Amino acid sequence: MRVHAFTDDALADHDAVGLVAALHSGEVSVREVVDAAVARVERVDPVLGAVAHAAHDRARAEALDPRPGFFAGVPTYLKDNVAAAGMPTGDGTDAYTAPVARRDGDVARMVRATGLVVLGKTRLSEFGFNAVAEHPRLGPVRSPWSTDHPAGASSAGAAALVAAGAVPLAHANDGGGSIRIPASVNGLVGLKPTRDRLAQDRVHRGMPVRIVSDGVLTRSVRDTAAFLREAERVYRALHLPPVGDITRPGRARLRVALNTTGMRHGASPEVAALTRGVGALLEELGHHVEEVAEVPADASLPDDFLLYWAFLACAVVRTGRLAHRRDWHPSGSTTSPAGSTATCAATCTTCPRHCCGCAGPPTAPRPSSPVTTSC
């Protein structure tokens, strides 16, 4: 079954840039736009299961006096692994009772500074670890194109709402494909920005293996370009060249390697044919595409990727989120709070880089525990 929220209301079928133009012309008001977005979300979310936390009343209040910025009055959502004042940060898990953030994290501050009105937070796969968001209690986040199929992950909720037309764009972040996978599944524009390009919450920028970038999922290339332009006015990484205002294709031509075999598993015939079709389109646009038989495997890459996720899990513990969990303790006891250094040390089997503040030599074995994750 296919579902969508497009209708003849204040949002119409505008992308974010088109909606800005409608707001500036007086065709619609911010209050009308926010009300329309809330109504659309409430119509489709019972089927899609995309919303982790709704802050609709707060958004309606903000619509009466919206923040300045290019996107002033445009509704959006934040992914539920960044901090937003007054909202819990659930990380897609039932492992703890999500604490309510006292203040915005760096991502939320950046998003709000562009004028976007935050309606709440969207669901993700647990801790962003999986390529599908299928929660054992809440069920899957479904694609609006086919509700029999998941919306990808980890930024599944953001993708489902944007693809369904509930909001024109939504925050997402990407370590191993968490913007790109749901963009592909739901027919959206999903660009993983260069690392450090945009502001990032401390829990992600503090990782020793920095593979996560924050960005947005949109329905148009111009929305993605406009968001990067406006976000750069809020936060600028001085070691990177500026993005600026991109209004046309670049003149430079690219050298593109095309591969359908992967490092371990090849693509299905259908996916391989579609991939080669993309390569043909790129050649028509003037780029040089060369099919390579095998991608050189760097043995360190899988280890680095797994090391990142292990550090992220330990970082969540150390920041105190697991201190709010109702019943977890390495020994199985329910009497001791989780989240302390001692708890983290018991959770980890080895700590090669002293993650979580564990004491002892870098590779010292840790006490036995029901959890055997290495971090």
PDB file of C-alpha atoms in Angstrom, residues 102-294:
ATOM      1  CA  ARG A 102      18.017  20.779  29.201  1.00  0.00           C
ATOM      2  CA  ARG A 103      19.413  22.622  26.197  1.00  0.00           C
ATOM      3  CA  ASP A 104      19.851  22.246  22.460  1.00  0.00           C
ATOM      4  CA  GLY A 105      22.892  20.417  21.173  1.00  0.00           C
ATOM      5  CA  ASP A 106      24.989  21.916  18.398  1.00  0.00           C
ATOM      6  CA  VAL A 107      22.895  20.353  15.631  1.00  0.00           C
ATOM      7  CA  ALA A 108      19.598  21.634  17.003  1.00  0.00           C
ATOM      8  CA  ARG A 109      21.073  25.109  17.499  1.00  0.00           C
ATOM      9  CA  MET A 110      22.281  25.121  13.900  1.00  0.00           C
ATOM     10  CA  VAL A 111      18.937  23.912  12.547  1.00  0.00           C
ATOM     11  CA  ARG A 112      16.916  26.443  14.540  1.00  0.00           C
ATOM     12  CA  ALA A 113      19.304  29.269  13.555  1.00  0.00           C
ATOM     13  CA  THR A 114      18.358  28.771   9.912  1.00  0.00           C
ATOM     14  CA  GLY A 115      14.737  29.545  10.868  1.00  0.00           C
ATOM     15  CA  LEU A 116      13.402  26.006  10.644  1.00  0.00           C
ATOM     16  CA  VAL A 117      10.570  25.165  13.055  1.00  0.00           C
ATOM     17  CA  VAL A 118      11.166  21.831  14.798  1.00  0.00           C
ATOM     18  CA  LEU A 119       8.017  19.722  15.159  1.00  0.00           C
ATOM     19  CA  GLY A 120       9.712  16.915  17.095  1.00  0.00           C
ATOM     20  CA  LYS A 121      12.075  14.009  16.577  1.00  0.00           C
ATOM     21  CA  THR A 122      12.118  11.065  14.188  1.00  0.00           C
ATOM     22  CA  ARG A 123      12.757   7.386  14.766  1.00  0.00           C
ATOM     23  CA  LEU A 124      15.977   5.573  13.902  1.00  0.00           C
ATOM     24  CA  SER A 125      17.292   2.049  14.183  1.00  0.00           C
ATOM     25  CA  GLU A 126      18.628   1.205  17.639  1.00  0.00           C
ATOM     26  CA  PHE A 127      21.656   3.459  18.221  1.00  0.00           C
ATOM     27  CA  GLY A 128      21.788   3.821  14.431  1.00  0.00           C
ATOM     28  CA  PHE A 129      23.439   0.407  14.139  1.00  0.00           C
ATOM     29  CA  ASN A 130      21.147  -1.275  11.575  1.00  0.00           C
ATOM     30  CA  ALA A 131      20.145  -0.545   7.983  1.00  0.00           C
ATOM     31  CA  VAL A 132      16.464  -0.996   8.860  1.00  0.00           C
ATOM     32  CA  ALA A 133      14.499   0.532  11.739  1.00  0.00           C
ATOM     33  CA  GLU A 134      12.494  -2.418  13.054  1.00  0.00           C
ATOM     34  CA  HIS A 135      11.897  -1.918  16.749  1.00  0.00           C
ATOM     35  CA  PRO A 136      10.722  -5.002  18.689  1.00  0.00           C
ATOM     36  CA  ARG A 137       8.077  -2.997  20.559  1.00  0.00           C
ATOM     37  CA  LEU A 138       7.182  -0.183  18.153  1.00  0.00           C
ATOM     38  CA  GLY A 139       7.477  -2.122  14.925  1.00  0.00           C
ATOM     39  CA  PRO A 140       9.169  -0.927  11.733  1.00  0.00           C
ATOM     40  CA  VAL A 141       9.329   2.516  10.206  1.00  0.00           C
ATOM     41  CA  ARG A 142       7.546   1.972   6.896  1.00  0.00           C
ATOM     42  CA  SER A 143       8.211   3.472   3.485  1.00  0.00           C
ATOM     43  CA  PRO A 144       5.338   5.610   2.168  1.00  0.00           C
ATOM     44  CA  TRP A 145       5.983   4.147  -1.296  1.00  0.00           C
ATOM     45  CA  SER A 146       5.125   0.675  -0.024  1.00  0.00           C
ATOM     46  CA  THR A 147       4.105   0.165   3.573  1.00  0.00           C
ATOM     47  CA  ASP A 148       4.975  -3.515   3.266  1.00  0.00           C
ATOM     48  CA  HIS A 149       8.627  -2.433   3.112  1.00  0.00           C
ATOM     49  CA  PRO A 150      10.823  -0.663   5.689  1.00  0.00           C
ATOM     50  CA  ALA A 151      12.037   2.881   5.089  1.00  0.00           C
ATOM     51  CA  GLY A 152      15.711   1.940   5.383  1.00  0.00           C
ATOM     52  CA  ALA A 153      17.832   3.320   8.206  1.00  0.00           C
ATOM     53  CA  SER A 154      19.155   4.643  10.320  1.00  0.00           C
ATOM     54  CA  SER A 155      17.442   7.957   9.423  1.00  0.00           C
ATOM     55  CA  ALA A 156      14.262   6.050   8.603  1.00  0.00           C
ATOM     56  CA  GLY A 157      11.737   8.332  10.282  1.00  0.00           C
ATOM     57  CA  ALA A 158      13.110  11.455   8.608  1.00  0.00           C
ATOM     58  CA  ALA A 159      12.988   9.793   5.193  1.00  0.00           C
ATOM     59  CA  ALA A 160       9.442   8.481   5.640  1.00  0.00           C
ATOM     60  CA  LEU A 161       8.036  11.886   6.614  1.00  0.00           C
ATOM     61  CA  VAL A 162       9.803  13.767   3.812  1.00  0.00           C
ATOM     62  CA  ALA A 163       8.902  11.202   1.158  1.00  0.00           C
ATOM     63  CA  ALA A 164       5.277  11.207   2.317  1.00  0.00           C
ATOM     64  CA  GLY A 165       5.113  15.001   1.988  1.00  0.00           C
ATOM     65  CA  ALA A 166       4.556  15.648   5.684  1.00  0.00           C
ATOM     66  CA  VAL A 167       7.528  18.050   5.848  1.00  0.00           C
ATOM     67  CA  PRO A 168       9.766  19.265   3.008  1.00  0.00           C
ATOM     68  CA  LEU A 169      13.065  18.358   4.677  1.00  0.00           C
ATOM     69  CA  ALA A 170      14.305  16.735   7.858  1.00  0.00           C
ATOM     70  CA  HIS A 171      17.559  16.375   9.742  1.00  0.00           C
ATOM     71  CA  ALA A 172      19.505  13.141   9.310  1.00  0.00           C
ATOM     72  CA  ASN A 173      23.025  11.918   9.958  1.00  0.00           C
ATOM     73  CA  ASP A 174      25.209   9.334   8.285  1.00  0.00           C
ATOM     74  CA  GLY A 175      28.101   7.142   9.352  1.00  0.00           C
ATOM     75  CA  GLY A 176      27.839   4.073   7.129  1.00  0.00           C
ATOM     76  CA  GLY A 177      24.890   5.061   4.937  1.00  0.00           C
ATOM     77  CA  SER A 178      22.257   6.437   7.317  1.00  0.00           C
ATOM     78  CA  ILE A 179      21.381   9.332   5.005  1.00  0.00           C
ATOM     79  CA  ARG A 180      22.084   7.565   1.735  1.00  0.00           C
ATOM     80  CA  ILE A 181      20.259   4.275   2.381  1.00  0.00           C
ATOM     81  CA  PRO A 182      16.869   5.800   3.324  1.00  0.00           C
ATOM     82  CA  ALA A 183      17.256   8.359   0.525  1.00  0.00           C
ATOM     83  CA  SER A 184      17.671   5.523  -1.962  1.00  0.00           C
ATOM     84  CA  VAL A 185      14.806   3.490  -0.514  1.00  0.00           C
ATOM     85  CA  ASN A 186      12.392   6.451  -0.508  1.00  0.00           C
ATOM     86  CA  GLY A 187      13.378   8.336  -3.667  1.00  0.00           C
ATOM     87  CA  LEU A 188      14.915  11.342  -1.911  1.00  0.00           C
ATOM     88  CA  VAL A 189      18.012  13.515  -2.185  1.00  0.00           C
ATOM     89  CA  GLY A 190      20.486  12.261   0.412  1.00  0.00           C
ATOM     90  CA  LEU A 191      23.950  13.807   0.534  1.00  0.00           C
ATOM     91  CA  LYS A 192      26.434  12.859   3.240  1.00  0.00           C
ATOM     92  CA  PRO A 193      28.407  16.097   3.677  1.00  0.00           C
ATOM     93  CA  THR A 194      32.158  16.171   4.128  1.00  0.00           C
ATOM     94  CA  ARG A 195      33.096  15.458   7.743  1.00  0.00           C
ATOM     95  CA  ASP A 196      33.252  18.659   9.802  1.00  0.00           C
ATOM     96  CA  ARG A 197      31.215  20.493   7.152  1.00  0.00           C
ATOM     97  CA  LEU A 198      28.274  21.030   9.530  1.00  0.00           C
ATOM     98  CA  ALA A 199      27.932  21.439  13.276  1.00  0.00           C
ATOM     99  CA  GLN A 200      27.769  18.208  15.266  1.00  0.00           C
ATOM    100  CA  ASP A 201      26.751  17.158  18.756  1.00  0.00           C
ATOM    101  CA  ARG A 202      29.562  16.349  21.165  1.00  0.00           C
ATOM    102  CA  VAL A 203      28.782  12.630  21.356  1.00  0.00           C
ATOM    103  CA  HIS A 204      29.519  12.293  17.621  1.00  0.00           C
ATOM    104  CA  ARG A 205      32.350  14.763  17.180  1.00  0.00           C
ATOM    105  CA  GLY A 206      34.154  13.254  20.176  1.00  0.00           C
ATOM    106  CA  MET A 207      34.528   9.846  18.552  1.00  0.00           C
ATOM    107  CA  PRO A 208      38.143   8.794  17.879  1.00  0.00           C
ATOM    108  CA  VAL A 209      36.947   7.353  14.558  1.00  0.00           C
ATOM    109  CA  ARG A 210      34.889  10.182  13.078  1.00  0.00           C
ATOM    110  CA  ILE A 211      32.685   8.768  10.368  1.00  0.00           C
ATOM    111  CA  VAL A 212      29.384  10.550  11.093  1.00  0.00           C
ATOM    112  CA  SER A 213      28.234  13.666   9.252  1.00  0.00           C
ATOM    113  CA  ASP A 214      24.992  15.549   9.884  1.00  0.00           C
ATOM    114  CA  GLY A 215      22.807  16.756   7.045  1.00  0.00           C
ATOM    115  CA  VAL A 216      19.263  16.641   5.714  1.00  0.00           C
ATOM    116  CA  LEU A 217      16.966  14.496   3.619  1.00  0.00           C
ATOM    117  CA  THR A 218      15.033  16.472   0.998  1.00  0.00           C
ATOM    118  CA  ARG A 219      12.871  16.077  -2.091  1.00  0.00           C
ATOM    119  CA  SER A 220      14.955  18.431  -4.267  1.00  0.00           C
ATOM    120  CA  VAL A 221      18.613  19.140  -4.962  1.00  0.00           C
ATOM    121  CA  ARG A 222      18.033  22.864  -4.465  1.00  0.00           C
ATOM    122  CA  ASP A 223      16.751  22.248  -0.910  1.00  0.00           C
ATOM    123  CA  THR A 224      19.901  20.347   0.001  1.00  0.00           C
ATOM    124  CA  ALA A 225      22.075  23.087  -1.539  1.00  0.00           C
ATOM    125  CA  ALA A 226      20.127  25.828   0.245  1.00  0.00           C
ATOM    126  CA  PHE A 227      20.401  24.067   3.602  1.00  0.00           C
ATOM    127  CA  LEU A 228      24.183  23.686   3.247  1.00  0.00           C
ATOM    128  CA  ARG A 229      24.443  27.369   2.331  1.00  0.00           C
ATOM    129  CA  GLU A 230      22.389  28.518   5.302  1.00  0.00           C
ATOM    130  CA  ALA A 231      23.984  26.097   7.772  1.00  0.00           C
ATOM    131  CA  GLU A 232      27.399  27.388   6.722  1.00  0.00           C
ATOM    132  CA  ARG A 233      26.341  30.869   7.775  1.00  0.00           C
ATOM    133  CA  VAL A 234      25.732  29.486  11.269  1.00  0.00           C
ATOM    134  CA  TYR A 235      28.747  27.188  11.551  1.00  0.00           C
ATOM    135  CA  ARG A 236      31.807  27.319   9.303  1.00  0.00           C
ATOM    136  CA  ALA A 237      34.665  24.804   9.336  1.00  0.00           C
ATOM    137  CA  LEU A 238      37.588  27.072   8.475  1.00  0.00           C
ATOM    138  CA  HIS A 239      39.797  24.223   7.207  1.00  0.00           C
ATOM    139  CA  LEU A 240      37.242  23.452   4.458  1.00  0.00           C
ATOM    140  CA  PRO A 241      36.544  25.617   1.404  1.00  0.00           C
ATOM    141  CA  PRO A 242      33.151  27.355   1.638  1.00  0.00           C
ATOM    142  CA  VAL A 243      30.144  25.835  -0.105  1.00  0.00           C
ATOM    143  CA  GLY A 244      28.521  29.159  -0.919  1.00  0.00           C
ATOM    144  CA  ASP A 245      25.375  29.564  -2.999  1.00  0.00           C
ATOM    145  CA  ILE A 246      25.187  26.713  -5.512  1.00  0.00           C
ATOM    146  CA  THR A 247      22.670  27.552  -8.237  1.00  0.00           C
ATOM    147  CA  ARG A 248      23.972  25.508 -11.191  1.00  0.00           C
ATOM    148  CA  PRO A 249      25.946  22.338 -11.926  1.00  0.00           C
ATOM    149  CA  GLY A 250      29.690  22.557 -11.411  1.00  0.00           C
ATOM    150  CA  ARG A 251      31.954  22.941 -14.436  1.00  0.00           C
ATOM    151  CA  ALA A 252      34.472  20.350 -13.236  1.00  0.00           C
ATOM    152  CA  ARG A 253      34.110  16.835 -14.595  1.00  0.00           C
ATOM    153  CA  LEU A 254      34.617  13.829 -12.350  1.00  0.00           C
ATOM    154  CA  ARG A 255      36.396  10.507 -12.687  1.00  0.00           C
ATOM    155  CA  VAL A 256      33.995   7.898 -11.332  1.00  0.00           C
ATOM    156  CA  ALA A 257      34.808   4.272 -10.548  1.00  0.00           C
ATOM    157  CA  LEU A 258      31.813   1.964 -10.960  1.00  0.00           C
ATOM    158  CA  ASN A 259      31.731  -1.371  -9.169  1.00  0.00           C
ATOM    159  CA  THR A 260      28.997  -3.962  -8.720  1.00  0.00           C
ATOM    160  CA  THR A 261      30.950  -6.766  -7.042  1.00  0.00           C
ATOM    161  CA  GLY A 262      31.751  -5.189  -3.670  1.00  0.00           C
ATOM    162  CA  MET A 263      34.506  -6.331  -1.350  1.00  0.00           C
ATOM    163  CA  ARG A 264      32.689  -9.498  -0.302  1.00  0.00           C
ATOM    164  CA  HIS A 265      29.302  -9.772  -2.001  1.00  0.00           C
ATOM    165  CA  GLY A 266      28.224  -8.872  -5.513  1.00  0.00           C
ATOM    166  CA  ALA A 267      25.060  -6.975  -6.414  1.00  0.00           C
ATOM    167  CA  SER A 268      22.019  -8.797  -7.747  1.00  0.00           C
ATOM    168  CA  PRO A 269      21.562  -8.624 -11.546  1.00  0.00           C
ATOM    169  CA  GLU A 270      18.789  -6.049 -11.146  1.00  0.00           C
ATOM    170  CA  VAL A 271      20.855  -3.789  -8.869  1.00  0.00           C
ATOM    171  CA  ALA A 272      23.919  -4.193 -11.096  1.00  0.00           C
ATOM    172  CA  ALA A 273      21.891  -3.104 -14.133  1.00  0.00           C
ATOM    173  CA  LEU A 274      20.507  -0.088 -12.299  1.00  0.00           C
ATOM    174  CA  THR A 275      24.003   0.870 -11.121  1.00  0.00           C
ATOM    175  CA  ARG A 276      25.342   0.726 -14.666  1.00  0.00           C
ATOM    176  CA  GLY A 277      22.382   2.860 -15.727  1.00  0.00           C
ATOM    177  CA  VAL A 278      23.506   5.537 -13.263  1.00  0.00           C
ATOM    178  CA  GLY A 279      26.994   5.278 -14.724  1.00  0.00           C
ATOM    179  CA  ALA A 280      25.608   5.800 -18.228  1.00  0.00           C
ATOM    180  CA  LEU A 281      23.713   8.885 -17.053  1.00  0.00           C
ATOM    181  CA  LEU A 282      26.880  10.315 -15.515  1.00  0.00           C
ATOM    182  CA  GLU A 283      28.703   9.785 -18.801  1.00  0.00           C
ATOM    183  CA  GLU A 284      25.915  11.603 -20.652  1.00  0.00           C
ATOM    184  CA  LEU A 285      26.494  14.516 -18.279  1.00  0.00           C
ATOM    185  CA  GLY A 286      30.148  14.614 -19.296  1.00  0.00           C
ATOM    186  CA  HIS A 287      31.840  12.666 -16.511  1.00  0.00           C
ATOM    187  CA  HIS A 288      34.324   9.854 -17.067  1.00  0.00           C
ATOM    188  CA  VAL A 289      33.066   6.529 -15.711  1.00  0.00           C
ATOM    189  CA  GLU A 290      35.248   3.448 -15.558  1.00  0.00           C
ATOM    190  CA  GLU A 291      33.982   0.085 -14.335  1.00  0.00           C
ATOM    191  CA  VAL A 292      36.447  -1.596 -12.002  1.00  0.00           C
ATOM    192  CA  ALA A 293      36.410  -5.332 -11.423  1.00  0.00           C
ATOM    193  CA  GLU A 294      37.169  -5.252  -7.727  1.00  0.00           C
TER     194      GLU A 294
END
